[in-house]
XYZ file of C-alpha atoms in Angstrom:
381
model
C 0.000 0.000 0.000
C 1.378 3.384 -1.032
C 1.792 6.303 1.347
C -0.985 8.389 -0.160
C -3.525 5.670 0.628
C -3.548 6.375 4.378
C -5.954 9.151 5.373
C -6.364 11.416 8.411
C -9.923 11.256 9.763
C -11.072 14.484 11.406
C -14.111 13.298 13.356
C -12.330 13.234 16.723
C -9.906 16.168 16.775
C -8.303 17.236 20.087
C -10.298 19.790 22.075
C -9.409 21.943 25.060
C -12.568 21.121 26.984
C -13.847 17.573 27.342
C -17.523 18.476 26.949
C -17.121 21.125 24.227
C -16.612 19.549 20.806
C -15.804 22.926 19.221
C -13.118 24.140 21.673
C -10.316 23.012 19.399
C -6.774 22.622 20.672
C -5.189 24.227 17.609
C -1.646 24.020 18.938
C -2.004 20.251 19.167
C -3.988 19.854 15.915
C -1.419 21.894 13.991
C 1.386 19.697 15.288
C -0.490 16.493 14.427
C -1.377 17.631 10.908
C 2.192 18.799 10.297
C 3.642 15.503 11.495
C 1.289 13.528 9.256
C 2.216 15.639 6.225
C 5.905 15.371 7.071
C 5.589 11.576 6.836
C 4.528 11.966 3.194
C 0.766 11.515 3.603
C -1.741 14.017 2.217
C -5.402 12.970 2.617
C -7.694 14.686 5.169
C -11.301 13.598 5.678
C -13.799 15.868 7.437
C -17.562 16.447 7.305
C -20.167 19.170 7.733
C -21.580 17.616 10.914
C -18.382 16.651 12.751
C -17.615 18.403 16.044
C -21.035 20.002 16.283
C -20.810 21.410 12.725
C -17.435 23.101 13.340
C -14.891 20.545 12.064
C -14.648 22.042 8.570
C -13.666 25.393 10.074
C -11.055 23.672 12.236
C -9.557 22.012 9.162
C -9.468 25.392 7.425
C -7.496 26.956 10.276
C -5.131 24.033 10.911
C -4.586 22.883 7.332
C -5.850 25.116 4.512
C -4.600 28.406 5.950
C -1.212 26.932 6.866
C -0.244 24.777 3.890
C -0.179 25.234 0.088
C -3.376 23.951 -1.538
C -1.488 21.523 -3.758
C 0.229 19.913 -0.751
C -2.875 18.124 0.558
C -6.107 16.438 -0.540
C -9.321 17.435 1.210
C -12.512 15.417 1.515
C -15.802 16.493 3.059
C -19.399 15.311 2.888
C -22.977 16.426 2.184
C -25.040 15.809 5.352
C -27.926 13.717 4.041
C -29.894 13.880 7.264
C -29.722 17.701 7.338
C -30.603 18.988 3.872
C -34.288 19.832 3.351
C -34.673 20.214 -0.418
C -32.797 20.915 -3.658
C -32.112 24.531 -2.726
C -30.647 23.397 0.575
C -28.167 21.153 -1.226
C -26.786 24.190 -3.030
C -26.765 26.314 0.120
C -24.917 23.732 2.205
C -22.359 22.999 -0.514
C -21.400 26.678 -0.827
C -21.284 26.972 2.946
C -18.825 24.071 2.997
C -16.546 25.751 0.466
C -16.492 28.795 2.755
C -16.065 26.712 5.913
C -13.050 24.942 4.425
C -11.645 28.019 2.655
C -11.238 26.235 -0.693
C -12.514 26.628 -4.244
C -12.945 22.902 -4.831
C -12.916 19.595 -2.979
C -10.526 16.825 -3.998
C -13.045 14.276 -2.724
C -16.698 14.768 -1.857
C -19.135 12.256 -0.419
C -22.826 11.839 0.163
C -22.651 11.308 3.917
C -24.047 8.356 5.862
C -26.173 6.885 3.086
C -28.777 4.483 4.384
C -32.423 3.511 4.346
C -33.494 6.562 6.357
C -32.162 9.057 3.761
C -32.131 7.176 0.453
C -35.644 8.135 -0.625
C -34.983 11.781 0.219
C -31.865 11.653 -1.951
C -33.912 10.229 -4.802
C -36.687 12.790 -4.357
C -34.358 15.800 -4.454
C -31.837 14.279 -6.904
C -28.865 14.462 -4.542
C -26.921 12.148 -6.842
C -27.526 14.452 -9.789
C -26.580 17.507 -7.725
C -23.127 16.231 -6.743
C -22.468 15.019 -10.281
C -23.241 18.514 -11.588
C -20.781 19.963 -9.074
C -18.184 17.530 -10.320
C -18.862 18.628 -13.911
C -18.361 22.258 -12.781
C -14.934 21.370 -11.371
C -15.972 21.892 -7.748
C -15.449 18.194 -6.995
C -12.609 16.081 -8.372
C -13.650 12.629 -7.103
C -17.153 11.708 -6.000
C -18.271 9.020 -3.572
C -20.601 8.145 -0.728
C -20.109 6.882 2.788
C -22.440 3.974 3.455
C -23.823 2.607 6.733
C -26.469 0.034 5.911
C -27.140 -3.438 4.579
C -25.467 -4.938 1.478
C -28.836 -5.302 -0.251
C -29.356 -1.528 -0.187
C -25.781 -0.932 -1.344
C -26.449 -3.195 -4.308
C -29.623 -1.283 -5.185
C -27.889 2.100 -4.992
C -24.868 1.032 -7.033
C -27.083 -0.565 -9.667
C -29.020 2.701 -10.009
C -26.418 5.409 -9.363
C -23.053 3.663 -9.337
C -21.967 5.007 -12.701
C -21.619 8.497 -11.218
C -19.621 7.385 -8.171
C -15.834 7.103 -8.211
C -15.584 5.264 -4.871
C -17.507 4.018 -1.853
C -16.534 4.551 1.780
C -17.400 1.593 4.010
C -16.986 0.633 7.650
C -14.510 -2.233 7.501
C -12.876 -3.748 10.558
C -12.347 -7.224 11.909
C -14.957 -6.840 14.668
C -17.696 -5.992 12.152
C -16.558 -8.416 9.468
C -19.551 -10.722 9.982
C -21.697 -8.685 12.378
C -25.334 -8.723 11.151
C -25.869 -5.009 11.864
C -22.843 -3.918 9.751
C -21.777 -6.822 7.485
C -18.426 -5.395 6.441
C -17.459 -8.399 4.344
C -20.646 -8.538 2.299
C -20.729 -4.782 1.685
C -17.133 -4.952 0.475
C -18.076 -7.774 -1.882
C -20.917 -5.686 -3.356
C -18.587 -2.738 -3.933
C -16.108 -5.028 -5.686
C -18.903 -6.483 -7.833
C -19.592 -3.001 -9.203
C -15.911 -2.186 -9.581
C -15.907 0.560 -6.947
C -12.668 1.277 -5.082
C -13.311 1.248 -1.332
C -12.138 3.742 1.269
C -12.296 2.443 4.844
C -13.737 4.296 7.821
C -13.701 3.047 11.423
C -10.902 0.481 10.911
C -10.360 0.569 14.690
C -14.108 0.835 15.409
C -13.915 4.099 17.326
C -11.014 2.874 19.465
C -12.648 -0.452 20.363
C -9.886 -2.361 18.589
C -7.219 -0.342 20.360
C -8.588 -0.755 23.885
C -8.902 -4.530 23.817
C -9.800 -6.976 26.575
C -6.673 -8.217 28.319
C -6.995 -11.742 26.944
C -7.165 -10.432 23.374
C -4.216 -8.106 23.822
C -2.183 -10.970 25.264
C -2.789 -12.984 22.086
C -1.539 -10.162 19.867
C 1.529 -9.546 22.026
C 2.402 -13.242 21.991
C 2.531 -13.183 18.201
C 4.284 -9.810 17.821
C 5.392 -8.012 21.005
C 6.249 -4.810 19.129
C 3.052 -4.347 17.083
C 0.406 -1.983 18.459
C -3.244 -3.014 18.643
C -4.059 -0.269 16.135
C -1.550 -1.608 13.622
C -3.278 -4.994 13.634
C -6.645 -3.357 12.928
C -5.291 -1.100 10.186
C -3.467 -3.935 8.496
C -6.601 -6.097 8.545
C -8.602 -3.427 6.730
C -5.864 -2.568 4.249
C -5.202 -6.235 3.446
C -8.679 -6.800 1.990
C -9.136 -6.958 -1.780
C -10.629 -3.761 -3.211
C -9.444 -1.455 -0.413
C -7.505 1.543 -1.744
C -7.475 3.911 1.237
C -7.792 3.511 5.011
C -8.728 6.413 7.290
C -7.848 6.779 10.938
C -8.877 9.463 13.411
C -5.805 10.456 15.417
C -5.673 12.843 18.374
C -2.176 12.416 19.779
C 1.328 12.265 18.346
C 1.940 8.653 19.319
C -1.048 7.597 17.203
C 0.082 9.643 14.201
C 3.625 8.270 14.241
C 2.541 4.676 14.875
C -0.130 4.668 12.161
C 2.143 6.348 9.633
C 4.777 3.718 10.380
C 2.224 0.975 9.680
C 1.517 2.342 6.210
C 5.025 3.481 5.383
C 6.231 -0.100 5.597
C 2.911 -1.802 4.952
C 2.760 -5.601 5.069
C -0.497 -7.480 4.377
C -1.667 -9.935 7.030
C -0.377 -13.474 6.690
C -2.660 -16.517 7.076
C -1.247 -17.080 10.539
C -1.936 -13.472 11.552
C -5.466 -13.701 10.170
C -6.050 -16.726 12.394
C -4.876 -14.693 15.402
C -7.301 -11.906 14.463
C -10.141 -14.419 14.294
C -9.412 -15.513 17.859
C -9.255 -11.892 19.017
C -12.628 -11.252 17.379
C -14.224 -14.060 19.402
C -12.868 -12.592 22.636
C -14.171 -9.117 21.766
C -17.633 -10.444 20.968
C -17.746 -12.147 24.368
C -16.744 -8.922 26.140
C -18.845 -6.254 24.401
C -22.164 -5.091 25.793
C -22.936 -2.524 23.045
C -21.244 -2.287 19.628
C -21.072 1.534 19.757
C -18.265 3.418 17.982
C -18.820 6.714 19.833
C -19.625 8.763 16.718
C -22.323 10.678 18.693
C -24.696 11.009 15.728
C -27.377 9.757 18.120
C -27.087 12.769 20.423
C -27.996 15.474 17.881
C -31.536 16.546 18.679
C -31.987 14.269 21.686
C -34.798 16.011 23.601
C -33.305 14.961 26.947
C -29.598 15.572 26.151
C -28.723 11.989 27.083
C -24.994 11.198 26.853
C -25.640 8.003 24.904
C -22.077 7.180 23.681
C -20.560 7.907 27.084
C -23.084 5.675 28.838
C -22.520 2.852 26.354
C -18.755 3.194 26.786
C -19.246 2.757 30.529
C -21.368 -0.326 29.902
C -18.602 -1.840 27.799
C -15.914 -0.844 30.250
C -17.828 -2.390 33.128
C -18.408 -5.580 31.151
C -14.654 -5.931 30.555
C -13.484 -4.901 34.020
C -12.201 -7.431 36.482
C -13.156 -6.541 40.022
C -15.115 -3.569 41.334
C -17.978 -2.024 39.356
C -18.101 1.060 41.597
C -15.696 3.234 39.588
C -17.921 3.005 36.499
C -20.889 4.039 38.625
C -19.002 7.135 39.778
C -18.293 8.107 36.177
C -21.939 7.602 35.293
C -23.136 9.862 38.091
C -20.597 12.549 37.133
C -21.722 12.588 33.494
C -25.361 12.679 34.568
C -24.735 15.961 36.406
C -24.665 17.795 33.068
C -26.620 15.382 30.840
C -29.910 13.529 30.986
C -29.800 10.164 32.685
C -30.593 7.068 30.658
C -33.928 6.865 32.492
C -34.917 10.234 30.967
C -35.328 8.585 27.534
C -38.813 9.250 26.108
C -38.571 6.598 23.412
C -38.742 8.961 20.430
C -36.067 6.849 18.678
C -34.565 9.713 16.680
C -31.252 8.351 17.939
C -31.907 4.988 16.290
C -32.700 6.641 12.958
C -29.352 8.458 13.099
C -27.219 5.525 14.285
C -24.844 4.272 11.557
C -24.537 0.960 13.424
C -28.325 0.383 13.514
C -28.234 -0.261 17.230
C -31.435 -0.675 19.300
C -30.381 2.315 21.387
C -33.534 2.662 23.458
C -33.263 -0.973 24.546
C -29.595 -0.553 25.439
C -30.503 2.530 27.481
C -32.781 0.336 29.556
C -29.714 -1.791 30.319
C -27.852 1.365 31.355
C -30.705 2.169 33.742
C -30.604 -1.345 35.148
C -26.844 -1.334 35.684
C -26.231 2.255 36.777
C -29.487 3.549 38.236
C -31.319 0.505 39.585
C -28.352 -1.021 41.354
C -28.042 -4.007 39.046
C -24.322 -3.728 38.507
C -22.170 -6.362 36.828
C -21.061 -9.639 38.319
C -17.438 -9.829 39.379
C -15.352 -11.919 37.003
C -13.760 -15.048 38.357
């Protein structure tokens, strides 16, 4: 895999304040972006909705205003859940050009394509709109990010695939056969239609970095020097049809380690694939909720429930040996400034927005049981 095929994902940029997604730590972001570019990589992926609709501006300040335009490639996305009609498509697109401080986008995607937005895209000809922008020279390469079932991907590519240069899919070893994601089958559909695939969430929002102890022990036994992230990135990049892998990085150690993985890229061997399969089984046995922490579910929540944080605590508690009390303390601290899980009114707007198609309202009931009703988790033997 060539250097240019590793991309910097900008969904989780460093911030100065933990609970303020737009309080960017520009000193740190600048250093991270510069280090990534210095390693010979050039691709930055952002979106209109990231960081509470402020990520594009952050990329402008940290990248566009500090580096020559020809020295990097910039990708952003049309927010399919947000646009209202054809006029709104035009309005948002021009706003994005201003947000990013550019005259064109190297890559542009229809964002988070799925069942809940597909008919709206058809009604307002979103596919035609982005193709017209490409014809005008405002977009160089056109794609879509997809979070749904392979059957829908097949339908979309059969109808609109001719106008798409690539497809961005969630591909990682934890989701390879998961029924709510189906990474393998979606990848097969993309290959069937000859679409190069960009990978998002190769580490599943950090899940494949922060592994259960038993899983990490397996990886270390095979290669003591390889990071957990490098295993996940190599799995994604080793699959047929993958041409670019994205990773969100918010500290220098991550940037240098990930760049090293792709600078001297080596596909997984059969033996390493077998190790990954064993790690996958351990993860599945130690995961309460398959949440990636993207926070799409929180936008518009009428009770301001900290859904990703609560699910992360569920998973942490499920993997923790010993006392459950520390997770309960974290839960109570978060609930001081957010709605508790028990405040859920069952409107399910969160489920419509979830790229993982999780039954969020049901999982929130588990949060209530474990953190509010005194259920707790059994101590591991």
